[in-house]
Short mmCIF file of C-alpha atoms in Angstrom, two decimals:
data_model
loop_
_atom_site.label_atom_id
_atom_site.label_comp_id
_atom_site.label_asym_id
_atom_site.label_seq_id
_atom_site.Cartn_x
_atom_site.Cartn_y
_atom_site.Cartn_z
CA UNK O 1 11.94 46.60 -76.55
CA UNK O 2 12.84 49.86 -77.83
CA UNK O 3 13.36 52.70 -75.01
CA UNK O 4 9.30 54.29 -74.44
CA UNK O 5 9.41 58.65 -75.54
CA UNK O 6 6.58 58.81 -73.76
CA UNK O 7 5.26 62.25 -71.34
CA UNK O 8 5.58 61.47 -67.51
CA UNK O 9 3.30 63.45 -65.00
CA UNK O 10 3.09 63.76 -61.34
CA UNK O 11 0.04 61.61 -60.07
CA UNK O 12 -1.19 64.87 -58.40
CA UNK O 13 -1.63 66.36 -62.18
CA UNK O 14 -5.12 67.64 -62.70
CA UNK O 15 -7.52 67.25 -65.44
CA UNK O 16 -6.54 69.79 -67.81
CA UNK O 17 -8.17 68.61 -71.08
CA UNK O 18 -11.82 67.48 -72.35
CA UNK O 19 -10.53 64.40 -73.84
CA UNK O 20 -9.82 60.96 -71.81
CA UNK O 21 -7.73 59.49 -73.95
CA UNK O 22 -5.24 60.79 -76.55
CA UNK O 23 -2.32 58.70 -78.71
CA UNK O 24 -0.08 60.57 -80.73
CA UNK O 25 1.80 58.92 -83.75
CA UNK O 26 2.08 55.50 -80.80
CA UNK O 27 3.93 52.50 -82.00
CA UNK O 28 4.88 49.25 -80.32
CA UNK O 29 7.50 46.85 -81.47
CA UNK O 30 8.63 43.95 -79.47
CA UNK O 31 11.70 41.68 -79.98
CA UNK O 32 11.42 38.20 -80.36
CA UNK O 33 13.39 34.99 -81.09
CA UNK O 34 12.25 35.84 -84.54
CA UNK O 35 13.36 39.31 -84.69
CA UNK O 36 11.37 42.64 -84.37
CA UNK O 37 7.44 42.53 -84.25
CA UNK O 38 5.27 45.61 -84.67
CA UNK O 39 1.92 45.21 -82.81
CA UNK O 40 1.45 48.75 -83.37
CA UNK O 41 2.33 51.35 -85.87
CA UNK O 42 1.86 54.82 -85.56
CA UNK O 43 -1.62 54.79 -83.77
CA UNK O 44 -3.69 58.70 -83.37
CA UNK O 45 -6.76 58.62 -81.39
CA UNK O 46 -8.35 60.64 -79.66
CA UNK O 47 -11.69 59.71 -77.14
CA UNK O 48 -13.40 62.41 -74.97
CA UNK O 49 -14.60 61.76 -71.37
CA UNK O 50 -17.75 59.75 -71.03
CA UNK O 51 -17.22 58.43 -74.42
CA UNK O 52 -17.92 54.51 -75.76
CA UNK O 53 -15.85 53.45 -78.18
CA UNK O 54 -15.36 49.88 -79.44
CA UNK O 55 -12.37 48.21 -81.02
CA UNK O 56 -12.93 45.78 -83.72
CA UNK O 57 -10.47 43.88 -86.17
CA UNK O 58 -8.81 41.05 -86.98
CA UNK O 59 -6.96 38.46 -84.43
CA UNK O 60 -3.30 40.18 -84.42
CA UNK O 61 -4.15 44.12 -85.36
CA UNK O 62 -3.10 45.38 -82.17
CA UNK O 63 -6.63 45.54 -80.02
CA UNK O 64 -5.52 44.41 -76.80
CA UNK O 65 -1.87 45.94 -76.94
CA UNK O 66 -3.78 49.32 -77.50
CA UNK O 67 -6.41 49.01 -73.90
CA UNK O 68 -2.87 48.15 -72.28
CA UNK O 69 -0.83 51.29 -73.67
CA UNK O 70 -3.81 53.49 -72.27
CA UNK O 71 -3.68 51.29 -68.94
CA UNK O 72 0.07 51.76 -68.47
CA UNK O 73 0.74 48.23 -68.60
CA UNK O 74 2.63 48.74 -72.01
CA UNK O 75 5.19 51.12 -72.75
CA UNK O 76 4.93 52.81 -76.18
CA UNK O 77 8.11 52.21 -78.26
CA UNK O 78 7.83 55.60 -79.71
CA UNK O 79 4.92 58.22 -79.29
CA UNK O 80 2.84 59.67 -76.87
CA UNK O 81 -0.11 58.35 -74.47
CA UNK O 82 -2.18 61.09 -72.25
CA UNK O 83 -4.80 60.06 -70.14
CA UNK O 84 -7.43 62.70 -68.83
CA UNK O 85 -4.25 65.38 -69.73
CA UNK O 86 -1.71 63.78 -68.13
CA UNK O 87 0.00 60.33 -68.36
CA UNK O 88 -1.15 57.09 -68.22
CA UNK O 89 1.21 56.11 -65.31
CA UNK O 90 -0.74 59.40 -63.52
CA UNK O 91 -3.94 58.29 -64.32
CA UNK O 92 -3.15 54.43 -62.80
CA UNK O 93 -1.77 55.97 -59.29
CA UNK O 94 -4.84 57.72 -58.83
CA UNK O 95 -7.02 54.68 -59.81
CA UNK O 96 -8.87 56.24 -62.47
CA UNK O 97 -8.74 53.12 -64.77
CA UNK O 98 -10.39 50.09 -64.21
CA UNK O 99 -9.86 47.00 -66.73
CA UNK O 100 -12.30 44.13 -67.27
CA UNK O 101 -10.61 40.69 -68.98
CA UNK O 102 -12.04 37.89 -70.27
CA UNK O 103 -11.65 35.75 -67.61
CA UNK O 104 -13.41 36.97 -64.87
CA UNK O 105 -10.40 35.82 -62.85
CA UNK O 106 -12.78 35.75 -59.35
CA UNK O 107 -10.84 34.83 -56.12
CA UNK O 108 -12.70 31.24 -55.33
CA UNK O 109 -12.43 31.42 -51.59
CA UNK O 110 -14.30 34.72 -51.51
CA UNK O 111 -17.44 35.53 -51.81
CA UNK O 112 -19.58 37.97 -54.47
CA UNK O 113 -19.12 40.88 -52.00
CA UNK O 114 -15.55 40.39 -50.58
CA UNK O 115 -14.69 39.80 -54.46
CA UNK O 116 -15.86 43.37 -55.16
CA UNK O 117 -14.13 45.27 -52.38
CA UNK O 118 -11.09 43.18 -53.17
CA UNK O 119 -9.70 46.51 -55.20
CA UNK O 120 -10.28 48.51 -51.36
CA UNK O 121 -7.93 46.41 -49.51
CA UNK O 122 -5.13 46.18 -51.91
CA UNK O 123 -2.22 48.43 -53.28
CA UNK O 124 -3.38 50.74 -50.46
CA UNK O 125 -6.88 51.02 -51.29
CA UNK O 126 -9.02 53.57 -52.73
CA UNK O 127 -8.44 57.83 -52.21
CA UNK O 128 -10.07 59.07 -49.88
CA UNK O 129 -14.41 59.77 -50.93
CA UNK O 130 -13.65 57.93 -54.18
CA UNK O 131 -14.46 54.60 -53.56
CA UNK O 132 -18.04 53.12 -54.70
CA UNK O 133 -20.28 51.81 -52.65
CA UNK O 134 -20.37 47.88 -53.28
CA UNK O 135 -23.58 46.64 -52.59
CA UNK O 136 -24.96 49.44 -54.72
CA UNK O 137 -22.70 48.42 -57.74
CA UNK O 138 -23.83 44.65 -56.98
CA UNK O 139 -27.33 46.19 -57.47
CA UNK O 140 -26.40 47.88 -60.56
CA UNK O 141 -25.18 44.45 -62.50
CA UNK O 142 -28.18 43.27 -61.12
CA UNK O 143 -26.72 40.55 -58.62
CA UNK O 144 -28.80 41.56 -55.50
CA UNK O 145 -29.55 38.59 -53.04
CA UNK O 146 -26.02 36.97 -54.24
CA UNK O 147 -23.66 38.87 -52.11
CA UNK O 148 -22.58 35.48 -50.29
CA UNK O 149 -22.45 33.41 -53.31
CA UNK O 150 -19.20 32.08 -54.08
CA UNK O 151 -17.90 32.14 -57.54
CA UNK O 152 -18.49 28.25 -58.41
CA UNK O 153 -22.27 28.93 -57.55
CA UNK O 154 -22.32 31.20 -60.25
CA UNK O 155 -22.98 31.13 -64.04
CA UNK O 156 -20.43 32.55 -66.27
CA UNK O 157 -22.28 35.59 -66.88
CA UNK O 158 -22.76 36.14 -64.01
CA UNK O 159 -19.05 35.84 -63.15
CA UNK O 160 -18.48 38.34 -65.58
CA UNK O 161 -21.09 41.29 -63.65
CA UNK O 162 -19.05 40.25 -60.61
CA UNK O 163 -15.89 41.64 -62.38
CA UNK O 164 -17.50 44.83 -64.05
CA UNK O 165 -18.46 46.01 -60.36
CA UNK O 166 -14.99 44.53 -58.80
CA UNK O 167 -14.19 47.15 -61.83
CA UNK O 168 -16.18 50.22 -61.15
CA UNK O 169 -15.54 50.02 -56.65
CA UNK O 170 -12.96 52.69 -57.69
CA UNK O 171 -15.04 54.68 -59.48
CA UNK O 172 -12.96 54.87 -62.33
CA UNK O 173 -13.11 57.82 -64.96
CA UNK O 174 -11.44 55.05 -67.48
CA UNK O 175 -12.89 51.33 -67.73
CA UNK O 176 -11.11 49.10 -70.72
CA UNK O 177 -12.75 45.89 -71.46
CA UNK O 178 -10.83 43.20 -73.24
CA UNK O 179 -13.52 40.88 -74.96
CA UNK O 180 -15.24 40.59 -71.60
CA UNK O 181 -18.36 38.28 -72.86
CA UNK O 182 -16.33 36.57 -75.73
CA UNK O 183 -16.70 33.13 -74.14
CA UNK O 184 -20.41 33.81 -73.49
CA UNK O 185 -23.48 32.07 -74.98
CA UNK O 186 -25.04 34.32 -77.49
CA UNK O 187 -28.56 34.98 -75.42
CA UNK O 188 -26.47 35.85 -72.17
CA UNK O 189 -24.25 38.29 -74.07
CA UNK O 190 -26.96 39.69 -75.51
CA UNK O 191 -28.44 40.44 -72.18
CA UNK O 192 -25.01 41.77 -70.62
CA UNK O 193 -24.47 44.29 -73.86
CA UNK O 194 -28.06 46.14 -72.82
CA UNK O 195 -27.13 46.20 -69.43
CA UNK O 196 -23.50 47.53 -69.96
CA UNK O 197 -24.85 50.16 -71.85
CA UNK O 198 -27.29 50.69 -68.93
CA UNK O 199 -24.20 50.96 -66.35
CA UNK O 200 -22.22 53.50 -68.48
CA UNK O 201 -25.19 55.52 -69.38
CA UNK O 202 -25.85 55.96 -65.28
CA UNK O 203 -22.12 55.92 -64.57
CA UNK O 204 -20.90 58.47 -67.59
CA UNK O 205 -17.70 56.45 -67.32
CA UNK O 206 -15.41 56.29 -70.82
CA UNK O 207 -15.73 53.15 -71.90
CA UNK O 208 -13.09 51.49 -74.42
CA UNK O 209 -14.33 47.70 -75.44
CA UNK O 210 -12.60 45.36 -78.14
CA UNK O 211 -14.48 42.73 -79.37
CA UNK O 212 -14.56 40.60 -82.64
CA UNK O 213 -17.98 40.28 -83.21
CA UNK O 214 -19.56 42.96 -85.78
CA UNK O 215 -23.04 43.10 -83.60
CA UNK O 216 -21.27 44.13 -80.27
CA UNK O 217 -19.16 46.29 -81.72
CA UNK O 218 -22.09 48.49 -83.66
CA UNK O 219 -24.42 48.00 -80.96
CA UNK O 220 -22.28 48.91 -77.86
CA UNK O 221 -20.38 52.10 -79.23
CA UNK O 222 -21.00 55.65 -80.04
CA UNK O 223 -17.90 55.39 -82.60
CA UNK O 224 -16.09 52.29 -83.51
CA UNK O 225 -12.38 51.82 -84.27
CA UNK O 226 -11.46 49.69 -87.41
CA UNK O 227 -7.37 48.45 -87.00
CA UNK O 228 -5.72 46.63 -89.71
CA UNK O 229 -3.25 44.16 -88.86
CA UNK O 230 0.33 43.47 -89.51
CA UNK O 231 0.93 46.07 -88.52
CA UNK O 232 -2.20 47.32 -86.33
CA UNK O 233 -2.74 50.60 -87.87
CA UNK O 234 -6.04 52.82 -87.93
CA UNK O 235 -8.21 51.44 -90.76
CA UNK O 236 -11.30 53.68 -89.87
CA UNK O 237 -13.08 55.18 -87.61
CA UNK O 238 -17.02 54.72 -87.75
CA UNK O 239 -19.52 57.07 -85.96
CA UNK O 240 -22.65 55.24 -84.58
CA UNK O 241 -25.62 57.35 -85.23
CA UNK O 242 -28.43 54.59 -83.24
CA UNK O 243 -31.48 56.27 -80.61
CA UNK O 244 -30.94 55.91 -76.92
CA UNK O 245 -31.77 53.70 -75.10
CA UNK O 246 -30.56 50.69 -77.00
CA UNK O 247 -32.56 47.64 -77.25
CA UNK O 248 -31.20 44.50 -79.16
CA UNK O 249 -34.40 44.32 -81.10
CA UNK O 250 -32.70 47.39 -83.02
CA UNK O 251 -30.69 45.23 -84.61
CA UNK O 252 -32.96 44.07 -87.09
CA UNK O 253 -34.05 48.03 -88.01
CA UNK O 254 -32.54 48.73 -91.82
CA UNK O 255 -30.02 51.13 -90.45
CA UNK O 256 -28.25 49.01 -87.84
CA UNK O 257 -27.86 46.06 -90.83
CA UNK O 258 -26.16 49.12 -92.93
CA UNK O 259 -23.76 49.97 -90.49
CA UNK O 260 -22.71 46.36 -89.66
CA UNK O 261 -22.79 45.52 -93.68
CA UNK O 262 -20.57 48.95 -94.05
CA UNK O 263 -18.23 47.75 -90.87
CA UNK O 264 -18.13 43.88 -92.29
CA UNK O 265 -16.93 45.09 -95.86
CA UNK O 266 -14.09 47.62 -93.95
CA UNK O 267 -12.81 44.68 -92.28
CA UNK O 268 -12.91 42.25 -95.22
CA UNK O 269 -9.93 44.85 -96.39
CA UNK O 270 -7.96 45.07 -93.14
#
């Protein structure tokens, strides 16, 4: 890979900026067997705290690499990545940034409760006054009574509220979600989209979600992000102009089937 130009701050930085995120002309290439791949190419974006915004685009455009740029798990090959006005390296020391996979990826041998904490005991905990209190975050996802449940005892959606408050025990200013309820049944996902929106609404945490469904991504975000692929590029960026609070019964209202019909034809050019 290409040697990362990207900003490097102290973890002690403060906040200096309104915005949580910002990308600046961000590209990532990796090198292959096959030769050089761009996954990204020349990515702006800008998201301000306590924003939702939700990725959508076709498999390959670059979703995930992008949540993992912000997350300092990626280097940029060229460009810049600033989180909460300093850099994304910064913003992981001081545990600002929670992520949420797919895979709810739930230690087996411990239970609900020691699954959530499991963020407090490693890589030398939480700061000091930051950390969440668990059993209120279990309450939150609306898991009360299964603190001593063991993953296997649980349904996959459940599973999945186990990870969003393993998530949030930091209290993160940042929480990425890669296609968390992708390998949900439709009903259940349904459900967990209301109730996400609940949690960030109470939390006020910035929220950045990639999905591939059309619904999710108009229902769940206050803006959504179009990428094109090959290279993943900006396509668009859609504002989401739907009343609080959010019910999925809105998604039969005339202007929710606009903005997915106006989102579906965007992508059929991407």
């Amino acid at each position: 890979m290409a040697l990362a130009l990207v900003e490097r701050d102290p973890p002690e930085s403060p906040e200096t900026s309104d915005l949580a995120v910002e990308l600046h002309k961000v590209s990532v290439r990796f090198t292959t067997e096959r030769g050089t791949i761009t996954a990204l190419d020349g990515i702006d974006l800008t998201v301000p705290k306590g924003g939702f915004l939700t990725l959508l685009g076709p498999s390959g455009c670059g979703k995930s690499t992008l949540l993992r740029v912000v997350a300092d798990i990626i280097q940029p090959s060229t460009g810049t990545a600033r989180v909460l006005g300093g850099s994304a390296s910064a913003a992981r020391s001081r545990r600002d940034i929670g992520f949420v996979f797919q895979d709810a990826a739930l230690l087996p041998w411990r239970t609900v409760l020691e699954n959530v904490t499991l963020p407090l005991e490693v890589g030398g905990g939480a700061p000091l006054g930051k950390a969440s209190d668990p059993h209120e975050l279990i309450e939150l996802v609306g898991l009360s009574g299964w603190e001593k449940a063991f993953p296997h005892e649980l349904s996959g959606g459940m599973r999945q509220r186990v990870s969003i408050a393993r998530a949030l025990v930091s209290s993160p200013k940042l929480l990425f979600m890669d296609e968390p309820f992708g390998a949900l049944d439709e009903i259940t996902r349904d459900r967990l989209n209301e109730e996400l929106l609940a949690v960030w609404e109470r939390t006020h945490t910035t929220i950045l979600f990639v999905t591939h469904s059309i619904y999710e991504a108009a229902f769940l975000g206050q803006e959504v992000l179009l990428l094109a692929a090959r290279p993943g590029r900006v396509r668009e960026r859609v504002p989401v102009n739907l009343p609080s609070p959010r019910r999925i019964a809105m998604r039969e209202t005339p202007e929710f089937v606009a903005l997915v019909s106006h989102l579906r034809r965007v992508l059929e050019t991407c």
